[in-house]
Amino acid sequence: MKNLISITDLDVKEIEELIILADKIMKNPVAYSQKCQGKKLATLFFEPSTRTRLSFEAAMYELGGNVIGFSESNSSSAAKGESVADTVKVISYYADIIAMRHPKEGAPLVGAMSASVPIINAGDGGHNHPTQTLTDLFTIYREKGGFDNLTIGLCGDLKFGRTVHSLILALARYKNVKFILISPWELTIPDYIKHEVLKKYNIEYVETSDLVSVMNALDILYMTRVQRERFFNEADYIRLKDSYVLTPNKLENAKKDLSILHPLPRVNEISVEIDRDSRACYFKQAQNGKYIRMALILKLLEVE
Ligand code: CP
């Protein structure tokens, strides 16, 4: 594999290998601390990020490599009108691997066509976020020991939430997985996910707007924020932003071994009181992201 543009670029076996490698790195980071000596990662972030960019950068430093890049499009020549294709072609001369986030869907794929080094999609518009999905899968694996026979509640902005789209694509490949899709009707999952994944592969799913009524069925609750930056109209955002706020009373009927995930950043979807609940996994999830990205960098650079 040369690039990671969609989570489906990785088959189930490759995902398992990455998870096993991330687990090994987590247990013995010193053994991996020189693996990328002399290598450079370029982080090209045309959109804001805390976790994805900094965990990629921490990952490369902890592998003994170096990092170049930019964290906003205004500090790159994109502000002068340079195309993604030209930007990536040039940066391929300076770095061994590129992680790119862009507000336009498909931009990392366009970049991959002109790059001569591996390209990682670090989030493209409201489309996909495959390395967040690897982070989510690593977290679910650590919490549940596998992916079969899980009922997963995805809650919030399922229309624009790219992490949800990639996670459904990934989990749809495991046995007896059920999805409960919880959102206001304005923010339901895109039709292409319903038709080309859920219906096509006969995956059981339910759509509802009522989180509390389905709480007792869930093994995983994946909360998401309403994606303000994707709305055309601020009034709609204001009306929908607090559709779901997870508070302790809403967990009364939840399973004792429920795992609560959130890709973060959190705005108001999970009350801070939940942070003390042993079922809250979202900060562990952010930590896991660094190790799975270390594993991904090693794989794409074909480092033994
Ligand atoms: N989860 C995630 O993508 O976070 P950032 O936007 O901070 O990178």
PDB file of C-alpha atoms and ligand atoms in Angstrom:
ATOM      1  CA  MET A   1       0.000   0.000   0.000  1.00  0.00           C
ATOM      2  CA  LYS A   2       1.362   3.409  -0.971  1.00  0.00           C
ATOM      3  CA  ASN A   3      -1.249   5.867   0.293  1.00  0.00           C
ATOM      4  CA  LEU A   4      -4.040   5.974   2.859  1.00  0.00           C
ATOM      5  CA  ILE A   5      -6.867   7.974   1.313  1.00  0.00           C
ATOM      6  CA  SER A   6      -9.855   5.910   2.491  1.00  0.00           C
ATOM      7  CA  ILE A   7     -10.011   3.365   5.305  1.00  0.00           C
ATOM      8  CA  THR A   8     -11.000   0.824   2.618  1.00  0.00           C
ATOM      9  CA  ASP A   9      -7.458   1.116   1.235  1.00  0.00           C
ATOM     10  CA  LEU A  10      -6.645  -1.230   4.128  1.00  0.00           C
ATOM     11  CA  ASP A  11      -8.124  -4.709   4.298  1.00  0.00           C
ATOM     12  CA  VAL A  12      -9.117  -6.335   7.590  1.00  0.00           C
ATOM     13  CA  LYS A  13      -5.793  -8.179   7.843  1.00  0.00           C
ATOM     14  CA  GLU A  14      -3.757  -4.985   7.314  1.00  0.00           C
ATOM     15  CA  ILE A  15      -5.817  -3.195   9.986  1.00  0.00           C
ATOM     16  CA  GLU A  16      -5.154  -6.048  12.396  1.00  0.00           C
ATOM     17  CA  GLU A  17      -1.412  -5.853  11.646  1.00  0.00           C
ATOM     18  CA  LEU A  18      -1.410  -2.105  12.356  1.00  0.00           C
ATOM     19  CA  ILE A  19      -3.275  -2.620  15.632  1.00  0.00           C
ATOM     20  CA  ILE A  20      -0.835  -5.324  16.738  1.00  0.00           C
ATOM     21  CA  LEU A  21       2.114  -3.098  15.820  1.00  0.00           C
ATOM     22  CA  ALA A  22       0.607  -0.064  17.638  1.00  0.00           C
ATOM     23  CA  ASP A  23       0.120  -2.240  20.705  1.00  0.00           C
ATOM     24  CA  LYS A  24       3.774  -3.361  20.568  1.00  0.00           C
ATOM     25  CA  ILE A  25       4.988   0.234  20.176  1.00  0.00           C
ATOM     26  CA  MET A  26       2.838   1.317  23.124  1.00  0.00           C
ATOM     27  CA  LYS A  27       4.354  -1.409  25.313  1.00  0.00           C
ATOM     28  CA  ASN A  28       7.966  -0.802  24.252  1.00  0.00           C
ATOM     29  CA  PRO A  29       8.401   2.647  22.615  1.00  0.00           C
ATOM     30  CA  VAL A  30      12.187   2.631  23.060  1.00  0.00           C
ATOM     31  CA  ALA A  31      12.497  -0.278  20.619  1.00  0.00           C
ATOM     32  CA  TYR A  32      11.032   1.951  17.883  1.00  0.00           C
ATOM     33  CA  SER A  33      12.712   5.247  18.787  1.00  0.00           C
ATOM     34  CA  GLN A  34      15.282   5.180  15.936  1.00  0.00           C
ATOM     35  CA  LYS A  35      13.213   3.442  13.234  1.00  0.00           C
ATOM     36  CA  CYS A  36      12.674   6.595  11.168  1.00  0.00           C
ATOM     37  CA  GLN A  37      16.070   8.218  11.655  1.00  0.00           C
ATOM     38  CA  GLY A  38      16.832  10.371   8.602  1.00  0.00           C
ATOM     39  CA  LYS A  39      13.171  10.401   7.451  1.00  0.00           C
ATOM     40  CA  LYS A  40      10.891  13.445   7.241  1.00  0.00           C
ATOM     41  CA  LEU A  41       7.125  13.740   7.590  1.00  0.00           C
ATOM     42  CA  ALA A  42       5.411  16.783   6.035  1.00  0.00           C
ATOM     43  CA  THR A  43       2.172  17.842   7.699  1.00  0.00           C
ATOM     44  CA  LEU A  44       0.145  19.942   5.243  1.00  0.00           C
ATOM     45  CA  PHE A  45      -2.852  21.221   7.188  1.00  0.00           C
ATOM     46  CA  PHE A  46      -5.121  23.513   5.188  1.00  0.00           C
ATOM     47  CA  GLU A  47      -7.681  23.256   8.018  1.00  0.00           C
ATOM     48  CA  PRO A  48      -7.383  23.554  11.830  1.00  0.00           C
ATOM     49  CA  SER A  49      -6.359  20.552  13.910  1.00  0.00           C
ATOM     50  CA  THR A  50      -4.985  19.757  17.350  1.00  0.00           C
ATOM     51  CA  ARG A  51      -4.970  15.966  17.712  1.00  0.00           C
ATOM     52  CA  THR A  52      -4.346  14.769  14.184  1.00  0.00           C
ATOM     53  CA  ARG A  53      -1.491  17.127  13.302  1.00  0.00           C
ATOM     54  CA  LEU A  54       0.247  17.043  16.662  1.00  0.00           C
ATOM     55  CA  SER A  55      -0.132  13.283  17.125  1.00  0.00           C
ATOM     56  CA  PHE A  56       1.349  12.746  13.645  1.00  0.00           C
ATOM     57  CA  GLU A  57       4.224  15.061  14.517  1.00  0.00           C
ATOM     58  CA  ALA A  58       4.760  13.429  17.936  1.00  0.00           C
ATOM     59  CA  ALA A  59       4.596  10.021  16.221  1.00  0.00           C
ATOM     60  CA  MET A  60       7.366  10.913  13.746  1.00  0.00           C
ATOM     61  CA  TYR A  61       9.574  12.480  16.436  1.00  0.00           C
ATOM     62  CA  GLU A  62       9.127   9.408  18.659  1.00  0.00           C
ATOM     63  CA  LEU A  63      10.228   7.240  15.738  1.00  0.00           C
ATOM     64  CA  GLY A  64      13.446   9.293  15.500  1.00  0.00           C
ATOM     65  CA  GLY A  65      12.387  11.221  12.380  1.00  0.00           C
ATOM     66  CA  ASN A  66      11.795  14.894  11.664  1.00  0.00           C
ATOM     67  CA  VAL A  67       8.794  17.003  10.687  1.00  0.00           C
ATOM     68  CA  ILE A  68       8.214  19.933   8.318  1.00  0.00           C
ATOM     69  CA  GLY A  69       4.950  21.540   7.281  1.00  0.00           C
ATOM     70  CA  PHE A  70       2.314  24.183   7.874  1.00  0.00           C
ATOM     71  CA  SER A  71      -0.781  24.361  10.039  1.00  0.00           C
ATOM     72  CA  GLU A  72      -2.887  26.821   8.034  1.00  0.00           C
ATOM     73  CA  SER A  73      -3.295  27.431   4.328  1.00  0.00           C
ATOM     74  CA  ASN A  74      -2.558  31.167   4.738  1.00  0.00           C
ATOM     75  CA  SER A  75       1.046  30.410   5.640  1.00  0.00           C
ATOM     76  CA  SER A  76       1.558  28.342   2.476  1.00  0.00           C
ATOM     77  CA  SER A  77       1.538  29.328  -1.201  1.00  0.00           C
ATOM     78  CA  ALA A  78      -2.034  28.028  -1.411  1.00  0.00           C
ATOM     79  CA  ALA A  79      -2.845  31.609  -0.331  1.00  0.00           C
ATOM     80  CA  LYS A  80      -1.288  32.753  -3.649  1.00  0.00           C
ATOM     81  CA  GLY A  81      -3.404  30.279  -5.605  1.00  0.00           C
ATOM     82  CA  GLU A  82      -1.083  27.260  -5.873  1.00  0.00           C
ATOM     83  CA  SER A  83      -2.937  24.022  -6.580  1.00  0.00           C
ATOM     84  CA  VAL A  84      -2.915  21.000  -4.262  1.00  0.00           C
ATOM     85  CA  ALA A  85      -1.325  18.955  -7.071  1.00  0.00           C
ATOM     86  CA  ASP A  86       1.618  21.380  -7.444  1.00  0.00           C
ATOM     87  CA  THR A  87       2.030  21.764  -3.661  1.00  0.00           C
ATOM     88  CA  VAL A  88       2.262  18.016  -3.138  1.00  0.00           C
ATOM     89  CA  LYS A  89       4.534  17.450  -6.141  1.00  0.00           C
ATOM     90  CA  VAL A  90       7.039  19.959  -4.739  1.00  0.00           C
ATOM     91  CA  ILE A  91       6.833  18.737  -1.129  1.00  0.00           C
ATOM     92  CA  SER A  92       7.554  15.204  -2.357  1.00  0.00           C
ATOM     93  CA  TYR A  93      11.102  16.530  -3.028  1.00  0.00           C
ATOM     94  CA  TYR A  94      11.455  17.632   0.607  1.00  0.00           C
ATOM     95  CA  ALA A  95       9.766  14.852   2.641  1.00  0.00           C
ATOM     96  CA  ASP A  96       9.470  11.065   2.676  1.00  0.00           C
ATOM     97  CA  ILE A  97       5.781  10.955   3.612  1.00  0.00           C
ATOM     98  CA  ILE A  98       2.933  13.511   3.699  1.00  0.00           C
ATOM     99  CA  ALA A  99      -0.110  13.841   5.976  1.00  0.00           C
ATOM    100  CA  MET A 100      -2.662  16.237   4.495  1.00  0.00           C
ATOM    101  CA  ARG A 101      -5.875  17.781   5.820  1.00  0.00           C
ATOM    102  CA  HIS A 102      -7.993  19.859   3.456  1.00  0.00           C
ATOM    103  CA  PRO A 103     -11.504  21.356   3.565  1.00  0.00           C
ATOM    104  CA  LYS A 104     -12.276  20.026   0.057  1.00  0.00           C
ATOM    105  CA  GLU A 105     -13.477  16.442  -0.305  1.00  0.00           C
ATOM    106  CA  GLY A 106     -11.060  14.487  -2.476  1.00  0.00           C
ATOM    107  CA  ALA A 107      -8.092  16.881  -2.129  1.00  0.00           C
ATOM    108  CA  PRO A 108      -5.747  14.202  -0.658  1.00  0.00           C
ATOM    109  CA  LEU A 109      -6.668  11.889  -3.570  1.00  0.00           C
ATOM    110  CA  VAL A 110      -5.774  14.669  -6.025  1.00  0.00           C
ATOM    111  CA  GLY A 111      -2.518  15.149  -4.104  1.00  0.00           C
ATOM    112  CA  ALA A 112      -1.763  11.422  -4.264  1.00  0.00           C
ATOM    113  CA  MET A 113      -1.941  11.540  -8.070  1.00  0.00           C
ATOM    114  CA  SER A 114       0.972  13.978  -8.272  1.00  0.00           C
ATOM    115  CA  ALA A 115       2.972  12.832  -5.240  1.00  0.00           C
ATOM    116  CA  SER A 116       6.020  10.616  -5.423  1.00  0.00           C
ATOM    117  CA  VAL A 117       5.865   9.785  -1.679  1.00  0.00           C
ATOM    118  CA  PRO A 118       3.040   8.203   0.376  1.00  0.00           C
ATOM    119  CA  ILE A 119       0.074  10.493   1.108  1.00  0.00           C
ATOM    120  CA  ILE A 120      -2.114  10.124   4.193  1.00  0.00           C
ATOM    121  CA  ASN A 121      -5.580  11.680   4.230  1.00  0.00           C
ATOM    122  CA  ALA A 122      -5.757  13.468   7.601  1.00  0.00           C
ATOM    123  CA  GLY A 123      -9.355  14.544   6.959  1.00  0.00           C
ATOM    124  CA  ASP A 124     -10.986  15.844   3.752  1.00  0.00           C
ATOM    125  CA  GLY A 125     -14.003  18.086   4.216  1.00  0.00           C
ATOM    126  CA  GLY A 126     -17.109  16.208   5.326  1.00  0.00           C
ATOM    127  CA  HIS A 127     -15.920  13.059   3.552  1.00  0.00           C
ATOM    128  CA  ASN A 128     -13.397  10.757   5.288  1.00  0.00           C
ATOM    129  CA  HIS A 129     -10.898  10.686   8.145  1.00  0.00           C
ATOM    130  CA  PRO A 130      -9.182   7.279   7.921  1.00  0.00           C
ATOM    131  CA  THR A 131      -6.520   7.829  10.592  1.00  0.00           C
ATOM    132  CA  GLN A 132      -9.220   8.823  13.082  1.00  0.00           C
ATOM    133  CA  THR A 133     -10.868   5.519  12.173  1.00  0.00           C
ATOM    134  CA  LEU A 134      -7.647   3.632  12.856  1.00  0.00           C
ATOM    135  CA  THR A 135      -7.562   5.438  16.215  1.00  0.00           C
ATOM    136  CA  ASP A 136     -11.188   4.462  16.887  1.00  0.00           C
ATOM    137  CA  LEU A 137     -10.573   0.837  15.889  1.00  0.00           C
ATOM    138  CA  PHE A 138      -7.458   0.603  18.071  1.00  0.00           C
ATOM    139  CA  THR A 139      -9.491   2.008  20.975  1.00  0.00           C
ATOM    140  CA  ILE A 140     -12.405  -0.394  20.424  1.00  0.00           C
ATOM    141  CA  TYR A 141      -9.925  -3.274  20.150  1.00  0.00           C
ATOM    142  CA  ARG A 142      -8.317  -2.284  23.451  1.00  0.00           C
ATOM    143  CA  GLU A 143     -11.672  -1.879  25.189  1.00  0.00           C
ATOM    144  CA  LYS A 144     -13.605  -4.808  23.683  1.00  0.00           C
ATOM    145  CA  GLY A 145     -10.922  -7.175  22.371  1.00  0.00           C
ATOM    146  CA  GLY A 146     -12.353  -7.219  18.816  1.00  0.00           C
ATOM    147  CA  PHE A 147     -15.058  -5.915  16.506  1.00  0.00           C
ATOM    148  CA  ASP A 148     -17.557  -8.760  15.949  1.00  0.00           C
ATOM    149  CA  ASN A 149     -21.033  -8.792  17.555  1.00  0.00           C
ATOM    150  CA  LEU A 150     -21.013  -5.117  18.591  1.00  0.00           C
ATOM    151  CA  THR A 151     -23.940  -2.705  18.615  1.00  0.00           C
ATOM    152  CA  ILE A 152     -22.580   0.754  17.901  1.00  0.00           C
ATOM    153  CA  GLY A 153     -24.523   3.949  18.467  1.00  0.00           C
ATOM    154  CA  LEU A 154     -23.307   6.869  16.340  1.00  0.00           C
ATOM    155  CA  CYS A 155     -24.761  10.094  17.683  1.00  0.00           C
ATOM    156  CA  GLY A 156     -24.799  13.720  16.551  1.00  0.00           C
ATOM    157  CA  ASP A 157     -23.851  15.173  13.181  1.00  0.00           C
ATOM    158  CA  LEU A 158     -23.904  12.090  10.972  1.00  0.00           C
ATOM    159  CA  LYS A 159     -24.213  14.175   7.805  1.00  0.00           C
ATOM    160  CA  PHE A 160     -21.015  16.205   7.973  1.00  0.00           C
ATOM    161  CA  GLY A 161     -19.103  14.106  10.544  1.00  0.00           C
ATOM    162  CA  ARG A 162     -16.380  12.525   8.408  1.00  0.00           C
ATOM    163  CA  THR A 163     -15.148  10.331  11.271  1.00  0.00           C
ATOM    164  CA  VAL A 164     -18.534   8.569  11.333  1.00  0.00           C
ATOM    165  CA  HIS A 165     -18.449   7.889   7.588  1.00  0.00           C
ATOM    166  CA  SER A 166     -15.011   6.282   7.757  1.00  0.00           C
ATOM    167  CA  LEU A 167     -15.909   4.299  10.890  1.00  0.00           C
ATOM    168  CA  ILE A 168     -18.999   2.777   9.255  1.00  0.00           C
ATOM    169  CA  LEU A 169     -16.918   1.820   6.190  1.00  0.00           C
ATOM    170  CA  ALA A 170     -14.445   0.070   8.494  1.00  0.00           C
ATOM    171  CA  LEU A 171     -16.805  -1.688  10.912  1.00  0.00           C
ATOM    172  CA  ALA A 172     -19.171  -2.868   8.173  1.00  0.00           C
ATOM    173  CA  ARG A 173     -16.587  -5.553   7.355  1.00  0.00           C
ATOM    174  CA  TYR A 174     -16.906  -7.369  10.692  1.00  0.00           C
ATOM    175  CA  LYS A 175     -19.424 -10.050  11.732  1.00  0.00           C
ATOM    176  CA  ASN A 176     -22.817  -9.255  13.248  1.00  0.00           C
ATOM    177  CA  VAL A 177     -22.155  -5.530  13.677  1.00  0.00           C
ATOM    178  CA  LYS A 178     -25.284  -3.404  14.191  1.00  0.00           C
ATOM    179  CA  PHE A 179     -25.496   0.371  13.895  1.00  0.00           C
ATOM    180  CA  ILE A 180     -27.921   2.676  15.680  1.00  0.00           C
ATOM    181  CA  LEU A 181     -27.761   6.042  13.916  1.00  0.00           C
ATOM    182  CA  ILE A 182     -28.890   8.816  16.249  1.00  0.00           C
ATOM    183  CA  SER A 183     -29.279  12.305  14.814  1.00  0.00           C
ATOM    184  CA  PRO A 184     -31.750  15.110  14.103  1.00  0.00           C
ATOM    185  CA  TRP A 185     -33.403  14.502  10.709  1.00  0.00           C
ATOM    186  CA  GLU A 186     -31.407  17.387   9.192  1.00  0.00           C
ATOM    187  CA  LEU A 187     -28.123  15.638  10.058  1.00  0.00           C
ATOM    188  CA  THR A 188     -28.807  12.027   9.066  1.00  0.00           C
ATOM    189  CA  ILE A 189     -26.182   9.816   7.462  1.00  0.00           C
ATOM    190  CA  PRO A 190     -25.594  10.527   3.728  1.00  0.00           C
ATOM    191  CA  ASP A 191     -27.502   8.348   1.267  1.00  0.00           C
ATOM    192  CA  TYR A 192     -24.306   7.010  -0.284  1.00  0.00           C
ATOM    193  CA  ILE A 193     -23.329   5.391   3.041  1.00  0.00           C
ATOM    194  CA  LYS A 194     -26.819   3.909   3.409  1.00  0.00           C
ATOM    195  CA  HIS A 195     -27.018   2.546  -0.131  1.00  0.00           C
ATOM    196  CA  GLU A 196     -23.412   1.670  -0.928  1.00  0.00           C
ATOM    197  CA  VAL A 197     -22.486   0.228   2.462  1.00  0.00           C
ATOM    198  CA  LEU A 198     -25.329  -0.527   4.894  1.00  0.00           C
ATOM    199  CA  LYS A 199     -27.946  -1.766   2.417  1.00  0.00           C
ATOM    200  CA  LYS A 200     -25.480  -3.248  -0.066  1.00  0.00           C
ATOM    201  CA  TYR A 201     -23.877  -5.469   2.586  1.00  0.00           C
ATOM    202  CA  ASN A 202     -27.145  -6.181   4.447  1.00  0.00           C
ATOM    203  CA  ILE A 203     -25.967  -4.591   7.663  1.00  0.00           C
ATOM    204  CA  GLU A 204     -28.562  -4.141  10.367  1.00  0.00           C
ATOM    205  CA  TYR A 205     -29.168  -0.476  11.194  1.00  0.00           C
ATOM    206  CA  VAL A 206     -31.785   1.715  12.804  1.00  0.00           C
ATOM    207  CA  GLU A 207     -32.238   5.482  12.491  1.00  0.00           C
ATOM    208  CA  THR A 208     -33.654   7.443  15.401  1.00  0.00           C
ATOM    209  CA  SER A 209     -33.466  10.897  16.944  1.00  0.00           C
ATOM    210  CA  ASP A 210     -33.879   9.584  20.520  1.00  0.00           C
ATOM    211  CA  LEU A 211     -30.588   8.715  22.245  1.00  0.00           C
ATOM    212  CA  VAL A 212     -32.009   7.697  25.646  1.00  0.00           C
ATOM    213  CA  SER A 213     -34.466   5.173  24.204  1.00  0.00           C
ATOM    214  CA  VAL A 214     -31.651   3.136  22.588  1.00  0.00           C
ATOM    215  CA  MET A 215     -29.018   3.556  25.298  1.00  0.00           C
ATOM    216  CA  ASN A 216     -29.513   0.089  26.855  1.00  0.00           C
ATOM    217  CA  ALA A 217     -28.720  -1.657  23.538  1.00  0.00           C
ATOM    218  CA  LEU A 218     -25.313  -0.081  22.997  1.00  0.00           C
ATOM    219  CA  ASP A 219     -21.845  -1.592  23.401  1.00  0.00           C
ATOM    220  CA  ILE A 220     -20.202   1.525  21.971  1.00  0.00           C
ATOM    221  CA  LEU A 221     -21.571   5.074  22.038  1.00  0.00           C
ATOM    222  CA  TYR A 222     -19.700   7.283  19.562  1.00  0.00           C
ATOM    223  CA  MET A 223     -20.594  10.920  20.187  1.00  0.00           C
ATOM    224  CA  THR A 224     -19.773  13.646  17.646  1.00  0.00           C
ATOM    225  CA  ARG A 225     -19.967  17.417  17.588  1.00  0.00           C
ATOM    226  CA  VAL A 226     -22.139  19.346  15.149  1.00  0.00           C
ATOM    227  CA  GLN A 227     -19.683  20.495  12.462  1.00  0.00           C
ATOM    228  CA  ARG A 228     -20.151  24.265  12.495  1.00  0.00           C
ATOM    229  CA  GLU A 229     -17.587  24.811   9.705  1.00  0.00           C
ATOM    230  CA  ARG A 230     -19.663  22.775   7.227  1.00  0.00           C
ATOM    231  CA  PHE A 231     -22.939  24.683   7.719  1.00  0.00           C
ATOM    232  CA  PHE A 232     -24.104  27.233   5.144  1.00  0.00           C
ATOM    233  CA  ASN A 233     -26.268  28.995   7.684  1.00  0.00           C
ATOM    234  CA  GLU A 234     -25.280  29.991  11.259  1.00  0.00           C
ATOM    235  CA  ALA A 235     -28.922  29.970  12.419  1.00  0.00           C
ATOM    236  CA  ASP A 236     -29.220  26.262  11.548  1.00  0.00           C
ATOM    237  CA  TYR A 237     -26.026  25.532  13.459  1.00  0.00           C
ATOM    238  CA  ILE A 238     -27.272  27.381  16.551  1.00  0.00           C
ATOM    239  CA  ARG A 239     -30.581  25.496  16.399  1.00  0.00           C
ATOM    240  CA  LEU A 240     -28.933  22.073  16.063  1.00  0.00           C
ATOM    241  CA  LYS A 241     -25.673  22.372  18.023  1.00  0.00           C
ATOM    242  CA  ASP A 242     -27.050  21.135  21.355  1.00  0.00           C
ATOM    243  CA  SER A 243     -29.279  18.386  19.964  1.00  0.00           C
ATOM    244  CA  TYR A 244     -27.439  15.867  22.154  1.00  0.00           C
ATOM    245  CA  VAL A 245     -25.678  16.566  25.432  1.00  0.00           C
ATOM    246  CA  LEU A 246     -24.634  13.388  27.239  1.00  0.00           C
ATOM    247  CA  THR A 247     -25.132  13.801  31.000  1.00  0.00           C
ATOM    248  CA  PRO A 248     -24.902  11.151  33.772  1.00  0.00           C
ATOM    249  CA  ASN A 249     -28.706  10.751  34.033  1.00  0.00           C
ATOM    250  CA  LYS A 250     -28.859   9.707  30.358  1.00  0.00           C
ATOM    251  CA  LEU A 251     -26.566   6.772  31.162  1.00  0.00           C
ATOM    252  CA  GLU A 252     -28.943   5.271  33.763  1.00  0.00           C
ATOM    253  CA  ASN A 253     -29.945   2.379  31.474  1.00  0.00           C
ATOM    254  CA  ALA A 254     -26.592   2.008  29.777  1.00  0.00           C
ATOM    255  CA  LYS A 255     -24.567  -1.210  29.947  1.00  0.00           C
ATOM    256  CA  LYS A 256     -21.943  -1.369  32.677  1.00  0.00           C
ATOM    257  CA  ASP A 257     -19.314  -2.097  30.023  1.00  0.00           C
ATOM    258  CA  LEU A 258     -20.435   0.561  27.547  1.00  0.00           C
ATOM    259  CA  SER A 259     -17.481   2.378  25.919  1.00  0.00           C
ATOM    260  CA  ILE A 260     -18.051   6.072  25.234  1.00  0.00           C
ATOM    261  CA  LEU A 261     -15.950   7.407  22.367  1.00  0.00           C
ATOM    262  CA  HIS A 262     -15.684  10.850  20.766  1.00  0.00           C
ATOM    263  CA  PRO A 263     -13.093  11.850  18.143  1.00  0.00           C
ATOM    264  CA  LEU A 264     -12.798  15.263  19.873  1.00  0.00           C
ATOM    265  CA  PRO A 265     -12.786  18.238  19.931  1.00  0.00           C
ATOM    266  CA  ARG A 266     -15.755  18.220  22.287  1.00  0.00           C
ATOM    267  CA  VAL A 267     -17.901  21.340  22.312  1.00  0.00           C
ATOM    268  CA  ASN A 268     -20.933  20.578  24.475  1.00  0.00           C
ATOM    269  CA  GLU A 269     -21.922  17.009  23.516  1.00  0.00           C
ATOM    270  CA  ILE A 270     -20.512  15.302  26.612  1.00  0.00           C
ATOM    271  CA  SER A 271     -20.809  16.868  30.030  1.00  0.00           C
ATOM    272  CA  VAL A 272     -17.462  17.082  31.875  1.00  0.00           C
ATOM    273  CA  GLU A 273     -19.010  15.010  34.701  1.00  0.00           C
ATOM    274  CA  ILE A 274     -18.873  12.016  32.337  1.00  0.00           C
ATOM    275  CA  ASP A 275     -15.065  12.340  32.226  1.00  0.00           C
ATOM    276  CA  ARG A 276     -14.957  10.664  35.670  1.00  0.00           C
ATOM    277  CA  ASP A 277     -17.082   7.712  34.486  1.00  0.00           C
ATOM    278  CA  SER A 278     -14.939   4.605  33.877  1.00  0.00           C
ATOM    279  CA  ARG A 279     -16.827   4.118  30.584  1.00  0.00           C
ATOM    280  CA  ALA A 280     -15.428   7.386  29.142  1.00  0.00           C
ATOM    281  CA  CYS A 281     -12.724   6.435  26.623  1.00  0.00           C
ATOM    282  CA  TYR A 282     -12.290   9.635  24.601  1.00  0.00           C
ATOM    283  CA  PHE A 283      -9.060  10.875  26.184  1.00  0.00           C
ATOM    284  CA  LYS A 284      -7.538   7.394  25.994  1.00  0.00           C
ATOM    285  CA  GLN A 285      -8.695   7.414  22.358  1.00  0.00           C
ATOM    286  CA  ALA A 286      -6.711  10.618  21.667  1.00  0.00           C
ATOM    287  CA  GLN A 287      -3.637   9.004  23.245  1.00  0.00           C
ATOM    288  CA  ASN A 288      -4.096   5.824  21.196  1.00  0.00           C
ATOM    289  CA  GLY A 289      -4.044   7.990  18.058  1.00  0.00           C
ATOM    290  CA  LYS A 290      -0.328   8.652  18.405  1.00  0.00           C
ATOM    291  CA  TYR A 291       0.588   4.950  18.567  1.00  0.00           C
ATOM    292  CA  ILE A 292      -1.557   3.861  15.643  1.00  0.00           C
ATOM    293  CA  ARG A 293      -0.108   6.737  13.565  1.00  0.00           C
ATOM    294  CA  MET A 294       3.402   5.547  14.497  1.00  0.00           C
ATOM    295  CA  ALA A 295       2.431   2.111  13.202  1.00  0.00           C
ATOM    296  CA  LEU A 296       0.981   3.615  10.004  1.00  0.00           C
ATOM    297  CA  ILE A 297       4.109   5.685   9.296  1.00  0.00           C
ATOM    298  CA  LEU A 298       6.272   2.554   9.701  1.00  0.00           C
ATOM    299  CA  LYS A 299       4.020   0.590   7.367  1.00  0.00           C
ATOM    300  CA  LEU A 300       3.843   3.240   4.636  1.00  0.00           C
ATOM    301  CA  LEU A 301       7.592   3.830   4.781  1.00  0.00           C
ATOM    302  CA  GLU A 302       8.102   0.053   4.705  1.00  0.00           C
ATOM    303  CA  VAL A 303      10.338   0.195   7.779  1.00  0.00           C
ATOM    304  CA  GLU A 304      10.970  -3.257   9.235  1.00  0.00           C
TER     305      GLU A 304
HETATM  306  N1   CP B   1     -10.249  14.147  15.927  1.00  0.00           N
HETATM  307  C1   CP B   1      -9.651  15.116  15.203  1.00  0.00           C
HETATM  308  O1   CP B   1      -9.529  15.032  13.985  1.00  0.00           O
HETATM  309  O2   CP B   1      -9.216  16.170  15.944  1.00  0.00           O
HETATM  310  P1   CP B   1      -8.448  17.432  15.359  1.00  0.00           P
HETATM  311  O3   CP B   1      -9.422  18.179  14.475  1.00  0.00           O
HETATM  312  O4   CP B   1      -8.043  18.228  16.574  1.00  0.00           O
HETATM  313  O5   CP B   1      -7.281  16.946  14.567  1.00  0.00           O
END
